[in-house]
Amino acid sequence: MPYGFSEPSTAAPTRVPAPASRTPHGTAPTPPGLRARTADALRHAWPALAAYTAVRALGLLVFTVWAHRDHRGVRHLLMESWDCDWYLKIAQNGYADELGTRIDGNNLAFFPLYPLLVRAGDALVPWLPRGAAGLSVSVAASLLAAWGIFAVGDRLYGRRTGVVLAVLWGSLPVALVQWMGYTESLFTALCAWSLYAVLSGRWLWAGSLAALAGLTRPTGVAVAAAVSLTALLALRRPSATRPLRPLLGALVAPLGWLAYVGWVGLRLGRWDGYFAVQKLWRNEWDGGVATYRRMRDLFVTERPALFVAMVTVVLLGAVVLFVLSAGDRQPLPLLVFSGLLLVIVLGSSGVYFPRARFLLPGFPLLLPIAVALARARAHVLVTLLTTAALMSAVCGGHMLLGWHGPP
């Protein structure tokens, strides 16, 4: 059944609440405490978290065996390679203080929340090897992301769909980066719980988490727009009895992204400092012209490598899934988030092959598949999800070991 976004509570399936405690006289029931509510939520979500962990453990096992056969260092690839190294150097040395003329001399394109967490982890446990704190943050954040993704799917379509949605997110072709020193897991966790807070009417939580997402990746502007737009529309409803909360949520949501972009401008002494950095990285928004030309060349004049062909399939599939999501009348915040994420990724003129990774946080795009699979019989569902997990494991190994560039 398709769901539109009206009142936050109308989309939630019926759930049996946790038993409330009573006073000694049995007259005044009190709501359960935070610890009890968290334990109840974990018990409800444990199938999704267990299945997600199993899928990613399978991917890690396949990658480890593959890497050892190729005589490659697993720890280096997962903790210190490519963008991992950029974040580790930011955590250790801070940001550049001038624009410069070389990409490898400017790290201001990378947003600060993840390296701040890495620095905090290194300070707490300084005896860990280089990159271990970053990997720990990513793995922990991936579990929070899977939980939040489950929560969104469960709220809209029920527990079975929520579990399938979390497993599908862990089975994406580039899902190996969820357990690498990258920002995708942290960003997805913040986005998922921010969107869940919107669906449940928790506007201050939604805005605060969106602001943190805006400090994590440049595409944080997508979740900020989703929260702010939905909150402002909520003010127009006759049933809006507490208009201050959605208004505050709408105002807080974009502050993280604006704060970092503004700080870069001040650091470089020019109002367009952050966009100048992106231009230095050859990453400008051109409305999709570069993406179209790259896809045309791949299909017409080139014989693309397997990984590049996979990226193209993911990008085209994401567009189809967004159309299906709109046809299913997904809630407005999910459509705004997914739509803007697609516009930013497809409209960029930057490097082509990381774009499947850039779309990794767009879990609402998987909802049409999750809903369809949740209706299948158990043996069919298990077979399909197992196949997806195995394909993801192979793609992850090829991405890091069989491809000559960063994921």
GROMACS .gro file of C-alpha atoms in nm:
model
  407
    1MET     CA    1   0.000   0.000   0.000
    2PRO     CA    2   0.146   0.338  -0.092
    3TYR     CA    3   0.189   0.594   0.183
    4GLY     CA    4   0.161   0.970   0.154
    5PHE     CA    5   0.295   1.202   0.422
    6SER     CA    6   0.020   1.348   0.632
    7GLU     CA    7   0.026   1.331   1.009
    8PRO     CA    8   0.341   1.162   1.138
    9SER     CA    9   0.150   0.902   1.337
   10THR     CA   10  -0.075   0.777   1.059
   11ALA     CA   11   0.197   0.585   0.875
   12ALA     CA   12   0.298   0.372   1.169
   13PRO     CA   13   0.173   0.014   1.189
   14THR     CA   14   0.008  -0.096   1.510
   15ARG     CA   15   0.265  -0.188   1.771
   16VAL     CA   16   0.216  -0.325   2.119
   17PRO     CA   17   0.365  -0.069   2.357
   18ALA     CA   18   0.600  -0.164   2.635
   19PRO     CA   19   0.416  -0.214   2.966
   20ALA     CA   20   0.404   0.103   3.172
   21SER     CA   21   0.514   0.097   3.533
   22ARG     CA   22   0.272   0.194   3.809
   23THR     CA   23   0.300   0.367   4.142
   24PRO     CA   24   0.268   0.159   4.461
   25HIS     CA   25  -0.103   0.244   4.474
   26GLY     CA   26  -0.155   0.144   4.109
   27THR     CA   27  -0.323   0.470   4.018
   28ALA     CA   28  -0.074   0.670   3.806
   29PRO     CA   29   0.098   0.481   3.525
   30THR     CA   30   0.431   0.627   3.418
   31PRO     CA   31   0.595   0.582   3.078
   32PRO     CA   32   0.897   0.350   3.058
   33GLY     CA   33   1.238   0.510   3.089
   34LEU     CA   34   1.486   0.568   2.813
   35ARG     CA   35   1.677   0.249   2.888
   36ALA     CA   36   1.361   0.038   2.873
   37ARG     CA   37   1.248   0.201   2.548
   38THR     CA   38   1.590   0.148   2.392
   39ALA     CA   39   1.594  -0.217   2.499
   40ASP     CA   40   1.246  -0.267   2.354
   41ALA     CA   41   1.349  -0.102   2.027
   42LEU     CA   42   1.661  -0.320   2.006
   43ARG     CA   43   1.459  -0.634   2.063
   44HIS     CA   44   1.228  -0.527   1.783
   45ALA     CA   45   1.516  -0.446   1.547
   46TRP     CA   46   1.749  -0.736   1.626
   47PRO     CA   47   1.659  -0.946   1.315
   48ALA     CA   48   1.758  -0.654   1.091
   49LEU     CA   49   2.082  -0.588   1.280
   50ALA     CA   50   2.175  -0.957   1.287
   51ALA     CA   51   2.102  -1.006   0.918
   52TYR     CA   52   2.287  -0.688   0.822
   53THR     CA   53   2.590  -0.790   1.028
   54ALA     CA   54   2.591  -1.135   0.867
   55VAL     CA   55   2.583  -0.984   0.517
   56ARG     CA   56   2.870  -0.746   0.585
   57ALA     CA   57   3.070  -1.017   0.764
   58LEU     CA   58   3.034  -1.232   0.452
   59GLY     CA   59   3.159  -0.944   0.238
   60LEU     CA   60   3.454  -0.889   0.469
   61LEU     CA   61   3.541  -1.261   0.468
   62VAL     CA   62   3.538  -1.281   0.089
   63PHE     CA   63   3.748  -0.965   0.066
   64THR     CA   64   4.000  -1.089   0.322
   65VAL     CA   65   4.052  -1.422   0.144
   66TRP     CA   66   4.081  -1.244  -0.191
   67ALA     CA   67   4.331  -0.990  -0.056
   68HIS     CA   68   4.551  -1.259   0.100
   69ARG     CA   69   4.557  -1.450  -0.227
   70ASP     CA   70   4.669  -1.130  -0.402
   71HIS     CA   71   4.923  -1.058  -0.126
   72ARG     CA   72   4.753  -0.726  -0.041
   73GLY     CA   73   4.728  -0.575   0.305
   74VAL     CA   74   4.370  -0.591   0.437
   75ARG     CA   75   4.431  -0.340   0.715
   76HIS     CA   76   4.586  -0.086   0.481
   77LEU     CA   77   4.305  -0.113   0.226
   78LEU     CA   78   4.026  -0.080   0.483
   79MET     CA   79   4.184   0.179   0.712
   80GLU     CA   80   4.444   0.384   0.524
   81SER     CA   81   4.382   0.382   0.149
   82TRP     CA   82   4.247   0.659  -0.075
   83ASP     CA   83   3.995   0.882   0.108
   84CYS     CA   84   4.075   0.705   0.435
   85ASP     CA   85   4.419   0.861   0.421
   86TRP     CA   86   4.276   1.208   0.359
   87TYR     CA   87   4.059   1.184   0.670
   88LEU     CA   88   4.343   1.048   0.881
   89LYS     CA   89   4.569   1.335   0.778
   90ILE     CA   90   4.295   1.589   0.856
   91ALA     CA   91   4.247   1.430   1.198
   92GLN     CA   92   4.622   1.451   1.261
   93ASN     CA   93   4.723   1.780   1.097
   94GLY     CA   94   4.405   1.982   1.041
   95TYR     CA   95   4.295   2.165   0.727
   96ALA     CA   96   4.484   2.361   0.464
   97ASP     CA   97   4.487   2.737   0.513
   98GLU     CA   98   4.501   2.843   0.147
   99LEU     CA   99   4.343   2.737  -0.179
  100GLY     CA  100   4.661   2.650  -0.363
  101THR     CA  101   4.673   2.506  -0.713
  102ARG     CA  102   4.704   2.131  -0.649
  103ILE     CA  103   4.436   1.883  -0.548
  104ASP     CA  104   4.678   1.689  -0.330
  105GLY     CA  105   4.756   2.007  -0.137
  106ASN     CA  106   4.399   2.097  -0.044
  107ASN     CA  107   4.181   1.894   0.190
  108LEU     CA  108   3.903   2.149   0.247
  109ALA     CA  109   3.671   1.948   0.021
  110PHE     CA  110   3.630   1.695   0.307
  111PHE     CA  111   3.375   1.783   0.575
  112PRO     CA  112   3.487   1.780   0.941
  113LEU     CA  113   3.262   1.561   1.158
  114TYR     CA  114   3.419   1.227   1.069
  115PRO     CA  115   3.783   1.338   1.113
  116LEU     CA  116   3.683   1.499   1.444
  117LEU     CA  117   3.547   1.164   1.563
  118VAL     CA  118   3.864   0.993   1.440
  119ARG     CA  119   4.077   1.242   1.634
  120ALA     CA  120   3.867   1.182   1.945
  121GLY     CA  121   3.907   0.805   1.904
  122ASP     CA  122   4.282   0.837   1.862
  123ALA     CA  123   4.299   1.049   2.177
  124LEU     CA  124   4.098   0.798   2.379
  125VAL     CA  125   4.289   0.489   2.262
  126PRO     CA  126   4.627   0.612   2.131
  127TRP     CA  127   4.778   0.261   2.126
  128LEU     CA  128   4.553   0.146   1.840
  129PRO     CA  129   4.712   0.119   1.492
  130ARG     CA  130   4.670   0.404   1.244
  131GLY     CA  131   4.321   0.411   1.104
  132ALA     CA  132   4.167   0.178   1.363
  133ALA     CA  133   3.966   0.459   1.520
  134GLY     CA  134   3.824   0.557   1.181
  135LEU     CA  135   3.727   0.200   1.100
  136SER     CA  136   3.567   0.162   1.444
  137VAL     CA  137   3.359   0.475   1.387
  138SER     CA  138   3.246   0.344   1.048
  139VAL     CA  139   3.149  -0.002   1.173
  140ALA     CA  140   2.959   0.136   1.471
  141ALA     CA  141   2.788   0.393   1.250
  142SER     CA  142   2.692   0.123   0.998
  143LEU     CA  143   2.499  -0.063   1.268
  144LEU     CA  144   2.324   0.259   1.370
  145ALA     CA  145   2.249   0.320   1.001
  146ALA     CA  146   2.104  -0.029   0.956
  147TRP     CA  147   1.891   0.026   1.266
  148GLY     CA  148   1.764   0.361   1.138
  149ILE     CA  149   1.693   0.219   0.792
  150PHE     CA  150   1.500  -0.066   0.954
  151ALA     CA  151   1.307   0.185   1.166
  152VAL     CA  152   1.197   0.380   0.858
  153GLY     CA  153   1.091   0.067   0.669
  154ASP     CA  154   0.917  -0.074   0.975
  155ARG     CA  155   0.724   0.245   1.037
  156LEU     CA  156   0.600   0.269   0.679
  157TYR     CA  157   0.544  -0.093   0.579
  158GLY     CA  158   0.602  -0.318   0.879
  159ARG     CA  159   0.880  -0.517   1.042
  160ARG     CA  160   0.943  -0.764   0.759
  161THR     CA  161   0.996  -0.482   0.508
  162GLY     CA  162   1.224  -0.303   0.753
  163VAL     CA  163   1.446  -0.610   0.785
  164VAL     CA  164   1.461  -0.658   0.408
  165LEU     CA  165   1.543  -0.289   0.358
  166ALA     CA  166   1.837  -0.306   0.599
  167VAL     CA  167   1.970  -0.622   0.432
  168LEU     CA  168   1.938  -0.468   0.086
  169TRP     CA  169   2.135  -0.164   0.199
  170GLY     CA  170   2.409  -0.395   0.325
  171SER     CA  171   2.403  -0.588  -0.005
  172LEU     CA  172   2.460  -0.299  -0.243
  173PRO     CA  173   2.748  -0.346  -0.490
  174VAL     CA  174   2.969  -0.090  -0.312
  175ALA     CA  175   2.860  -0.181   0.041
  176LEU     CA  176   3.214  -0.280   0.138
  177VAL     CA  177   3.286   0.089   0.204
  178GLN     CA  178   3.038   0.072   0.493
  179TRP     CA  179   3.317  -0.106   0.683
  180MET     CA  180   3.602   0.115   0.562
  181GLY     CA  181   3.743   0.444   0.690
  182TYR     CA  182   3.491   0.639   0.482
  183THR     CA  183   3.205   0.870   0.578
  184GLU     CA  184   2.917   0.686   0.411
  185SER     CA  185   2.811   0.485   0.717
  186LEU     CA  186   2.814   0.785   0.950
  187PHE     CA  187   2.631   1.000   0.698
  188THR     CA  188   2.367   0.734   0.631
  189ALA     CA  189   2.307   0.682   1.003
  190LEU     CA  190   2.247   1.054   1.058
  191CYS     CA  191   2.021   1.078   0.752
  192ALA     CA  192   1.818   0.768   0.839
  193TRP     CA  193   1.747   0.874   1.196
  194SER     CA  194   1.679   1.234   1.088
  195LEU     CA  195   1.421   1.113   0.837
  196TYR     CA  196   1.272   0.877   1.094
  197ALA     CA  197   1.243   1.170   1.336
  198VAL     CA  198   1.055   1.365   1.068
  199LEU     CA  199   0.814   1.076   1.009
  200SER     CA  200   0.748   1.050   1.383
  201GLY     CA  201   0.712   1.426   1.435
  202ARG     CA  202   1.030   1.479   1.641
  203TRP     CA  203   1.131   1.803   1.477
  204LEU     CA  204   1.420   1.908   1.702
  205TRP     CA  205   1.581   1.567   1.668
  206ALA     CA  206   1.527   1.577   1.293
  207GLY     CA  207   1.687   1.920   1.259
  208SER     CA  208   1.979   1.841   1.489
  209LEU     CA  209   2.066   1.516   1.312
  210ALA     CA  210   2.034   1.685   0.973
  211ALA     CA  211   2.275   1.954   1.092
  212LEU     CA  212   2.525   1.686   1.190
  213ALA     CA  213   2.479   1.520   0.851
  214GLY     CA  214   2.560   1.858   0.697
  215LEU     CA  215   2.893   1.848   0.880
  216THR     CA  216   2.969   1.504   0.739
  217ARG     CA  217   2.926   1.520   0.362
  218PRO     CA  218   2.844   1.792   0.106
  219THR     CA  219   2.525   1.602   0.017
  220GLY     CA  220   2.403   1.681   0.369
  221VAL     CA  221   2.220   1.967   0.202
  222ALA     CA  222   1.975   1.704   0.070
  223VAL     CA  223   1.860   1.583   0.411
  224ALA     CA  224   1.858   1.941   0.542
  225ALA     CA  225   1.622   2.042   0.260
  226ALA     CA  226   1.400   1.740   0.328
  227VAL     CA  227   1.369   1.824   0.697
  228SER     CA  228   1.321   2.199   0.649
  229LEU     CA  229   1.064   2.170   0.372
  230THR     CA  230   0.858   1.910   0.556
  231ALA     CA  231   0.874   2.107   0.881
  232LEU     CA  232   0.759   2.428   0.713
  233LEU     CA  233   0.472   2.245   0.545
  234ALA     CA  234   0.374   2.102   0.884
  235LEU     CA  235   0.320   2.458   1.010
  236ARG     CA  236   0.032   2.497   0.764
  237ARG     CA  237  -0.166   2.207   0.905
  238PRO     CA  238  -0.466   2.292   1.123
  239SER     CA  239  -0.354   2.025   1.371
  240ALA     CA  240  -0.015   2.190   1.430
  241THR     CA  241  -0.055   2.265   1.803
  242ARG     CA  242   0.314   2.330   1.871
  243PRO     CA  243   0.439   2.533   1.574
  244LEU     CA  244   0.764   2.635   1.747
  245ARG     CA  245   0.915   2.286   1.725
  246PRO     CA  246   0.883   2.234   1.348
  247LEU     CA  247   1.000   2.592   1.295
  248LEU     CA  248   1.311   2.531   1.506
  249GLY     CA  249   1.371   2.203   1.326
  250ALA     CA  250   1.350   2.378   0.990
  251LEU     CA  251   1.598   2.646   1.101
  252VAL     CA  252   1.848   2.410   1.264
  253ALA     CA  253   1.861   2.150   0.981
  254PRO     CA  254   2.085   2.343   0.736
  255LEU     CA  255   2.315   2.495   0.999
  256GLY     CA  256   2.584   2.226   0.982
  257TRP     CA  257   2.630   2.251   0.606
  258LEU     CA  258   2.614   2.631   0.611
  259ALA     CA  259   2.859   2.649   0.902
  260TYR     CA  260   3.129   2.450   0.725
  261VAL     CA  261   3.084   2.620   0.387
  262GLY     CA  262   3.096   2.957   0.562
  263TRP     CA  263   3.403   2.859   0.764
  264VAL     CA  264   3.590   2.756   0.448
  265GLY     CA  265   3.502   3.093   0.294
  266LEU     CA  266   3.642   3.275   0.597
  267ARG     CA  267   3.955   3.059   0.603
  268LEU     CA  268   4.029   3.130   0.238
  269GLY     CA  269   3.921   3.494   0.253
  270ARG     CA  270   3.660   3.468  -0.023
  271TRP     CA  271   3.285   3.415  -0.005
  272ASP     CA  272   3.294   3.132  -0.260
  273GLY     CA  273   3.587   2.956  -0.097
  274TYR     CA  274   3.425   2.614  -0.069
  275PHE     CA  275   3.305   2.621  -0.430
  276ALA     CA  276   3.654   2.727  -0.540
  277VAL     CA  277   3.787   2.418  -0.363
  278GLN     CA  278   3.535   2.200  -0.547
  279LYS     CA  279   3.639   2.360  -0.875
  280LEU     CA  280   4.000   2.279  -0.791
  281TRP     CA  281   3.889   1.917  -0.753
  282ARG     CA  282   3.712   1.947  -1.093
  283ASN     CA  283   3.384   1.882  -0.919
  284GLU     CA  284   3.128   2.137  -1.036
  285TRP     CA  285   2.754   2.106  -1.092
  286ASP     CA  286   2.680   2.118  -1.465
  287GLY     CA  287   2.324   1.983  -1.468
  288GLY     CA  288   2.429   1.634  -1.576
  289VAL     CA  289   2.609   1.721  -1.899
  290ALA     CA  290   2.932   1.544  -1.798
  291THR     CA  291   2.740   1.241  -1.670
  292TYR     CA  292   2.547   1.210  -1.995
  293ARG     CA  293   2.862   1.240  -2.205
  294ARG     CA  294   3.043   0.982  -1.995
  295MET     CA  295   2.757   0.733  -2.025
  296ARG     CA  296   2.731   0.797  -2.399
  297ASP     CA  297   3.101   0.736  -2.447
  298LEU     CA  298   3.084   0.417  -2.241
  299PHE     CA  299   2.807   0.271  -2.453
  300VAL     CA  300   2.909   0.406  -2.794
  301THR     CA  301   3.284   0.447  -2.824
  302GLU     CA  302   3.437   0.251  -2.536
  303ARG     CA  303   3.441  -0.093  -2.389
  304PRO     CA  304   3.396  -0.011  -2.020
  305ALA     CA  305   3.568  -0.197  -1.741
  306LEU     CA  306   3.345  -0.418  -1.530
  307PHE     CA  307   3.342  -0.181  -1.233
  308VAL     CA  308   3.262   0.124  -1.447
  309ALA     CA  309   2.979  -0.069  -1.615
  310MET     CA  310   2.847  -0.160  -1.271
  311VAL     CA  311   2.853   0.206  -1.166
  312THR     CA  312   2.651   0.296  -1.477
  313VAL     CA  313   2.393   0.027  -1.401
  314VAL     CA  314   2.362   0.156  -1.042
  315LEU     CA  315   2.310   0.516  -1.158
  316LEU     CA  316   2.046   0.424  -1.415
  317GLY     CA  317   1.880   0.188  -1.170
  318ALA     CA  318   1.864   0.464  -0.909
  319VAL     CA  319   1.672   0.685  -1.152
  320VAL     CA  320   1.423   0.405  -1.221
  321LEU     CA  321   1.381   0.339  -0.848
  322PHE     CA  322   1.314   0.706  -0.781
  323VAL     CA  323   1.036   0.703  -1.040
  324LEU     CA  324   0.890   0.394  -0.873
  325SER     CA  325   0.922   0.558  -0.531
  326ALA     CA  326   0.733   0.863  -0.653
  327GLY     CA  327   0.469   0.635  -0.804
  328ASP     CA  328   0.434   0.459  -0.468
  329ARG     CA  329   0.375   0.800  -0.307
  330GLN     CA  330   0.654   0.772  -0.057
  331PRO     CA  331   0.644   1.032   0.221
  332LEU     CA  332   0.762   1.374   0.108
  333PRO     CA  333   1.084   1.390   0.316
  334LEU     CA  334   1.207   1.062   0.166
  335LEU     CA  335   1.133   1.176  -0.189
  336VAL     CA  336   1.300   1.514  -0.136
  337PHE     CA  337   1.609   1.352   0.014
  338SER     CA  338   1.643   1.086  -0.256
  339GLY     CA  339   1.562   1.329  -0.537
  340LEU     CA  340   1.813   1.592  -0.431
  341LEU     CA  341   2.079   1.326  -0.372
  342LEU     CA  342   2.026   1.203  -0.728
  343VAL     CA  343   2.036   1.557  -0.868
  344ILE     CA  344   2.363   1.635  -0.690
  345VAL     CA  345   2.536   1.309  -0.783
  346LEU     CA  346   2.417   1.292  -1.144
  347GLY     CA  347   2.454   1.665  -1.199
  348SER     CA  348   2.818   1.675  -1.094
  349SER     CA  349   3.104   1.700  -1.341
  350GLY     CA  350   3.346   1.526  -1.106
  351VAL     CA  351   3.506   1.183  -1.121
  352TYR     CA  352   3.264   0.922  -1.255
  353PHE     CA  353   3.343   0.594  -1.085
  354PRO     CA  354   3.281   0.690  -0.715
  355ARG     CA  355   2.922   0.789  -0.789
  356ALA     CA  356   2.772   0.454  -0.691
  357ARG     CA  357   2.930   0.514  -0.350
  358PHE     CA  358   2.792   0.867  -0.337
  359LEU     CA  359   2.441   0.721  -0.377
  360LEU     CA  360   2.492   0.470  -0.095
  361PRO     CA  361   2.305   0.685   0.162
  362GLY     CA  362   1.997   0.694  -0.062
  363PHE     CA  363   1.832   0.397   0.109
  364PRO     CA  364   1.472   0.518   0.042
  365LEU     CA  365   1.534   0.428  -0.323
  366LEU     CA  366   1.542   0.063  -0.213
  367LEU     CA  367   1.193   0.074  -0.062
  368PRO     CA  368   1.006  -0.042  -0.379
  369ILE     CA  369   1.231  -0.350  -0.395
  370ALA     CA  370   1.203  -0.415  -0.020
  371VAL     CA  371   0.823  -0.396  -0.028
  372ALA     CA  372   0.805  -0.637  -0.321
  373LEU     CA  373   1.049  -0.885  -0.166
  374ALA     CA  374   0.875  -0.873   0.172
  375ARG     CA  375   0.564  -1.015   0.005
  376ALA     CA  376   0.753  -1.317  -0.130
  377ARG     CA  377   0.754  -1.657   0.035
  378ALA     CA  378   1.024  -1.720   0.290
  379HIS     CA  379   1.238  -1.955   0.080
  380VAL     CA  380   1.223  -1.718  -0.219
  381LEU     CA  381   1.313  -1.421  -0.001
  382VAL     CA  382   1.608  -1.600   0.160
  383THR     CA  383   1.738  -1.717  -0.179
  384LEU     CA  384   1.721  -1.371  -0.332
  385LEU     CA  385   1.881  -1.194  -0.036
  386THR     CA  386   2.157  -1.455  -0.013
  387THR     CA  387   2.230  -1.409  -0.382
  388ALA     CA  388   2.241  -1.031  -0.337
  389ALA     CA  389   2.482  -1.068  -0.043
  390LEU     CA  390   2.714  -1.295  -0.243
  391MET     CA  391   2.711  -1.058  -0.542
  392SER     CA  392   2.787  -0.766  -0.311
  393ALA     CA  393   3.083  -0.957  -0.165
  394VAL     CA  394   3.224  -1.024  -0.512
  395CYS     CA  395   3.169  -0.664  -0.623
  396GLY     CA  396   3.340  -0.536  -0.309
  397GLY     CA  397   3.645  -0.752  -0.369
  398HIS     CA  398   3.665  -0.648  -0.732
  399MET     CA  399   3.619  -0.283  -0.637
  400LEU     CA  400   3.921  -0.274  -0.408
  401LEU     CA  401   4.141  -0.544  -0.562
  402GLY     CA  402   4.046  -0.578  -0.927
  403TRP     CA  403   3.996  -0.211  -1.008
  404HIS     CA  404   4.288   0.030  -1.043
  405GLY     CA  405   4.124   0.332  -0.881
  406PRO     CA  406   3.955   0.430  -0.554
  407PRO     CA  407   3.599   0.314  -0.484
   0.00000   0.00000   0.00000
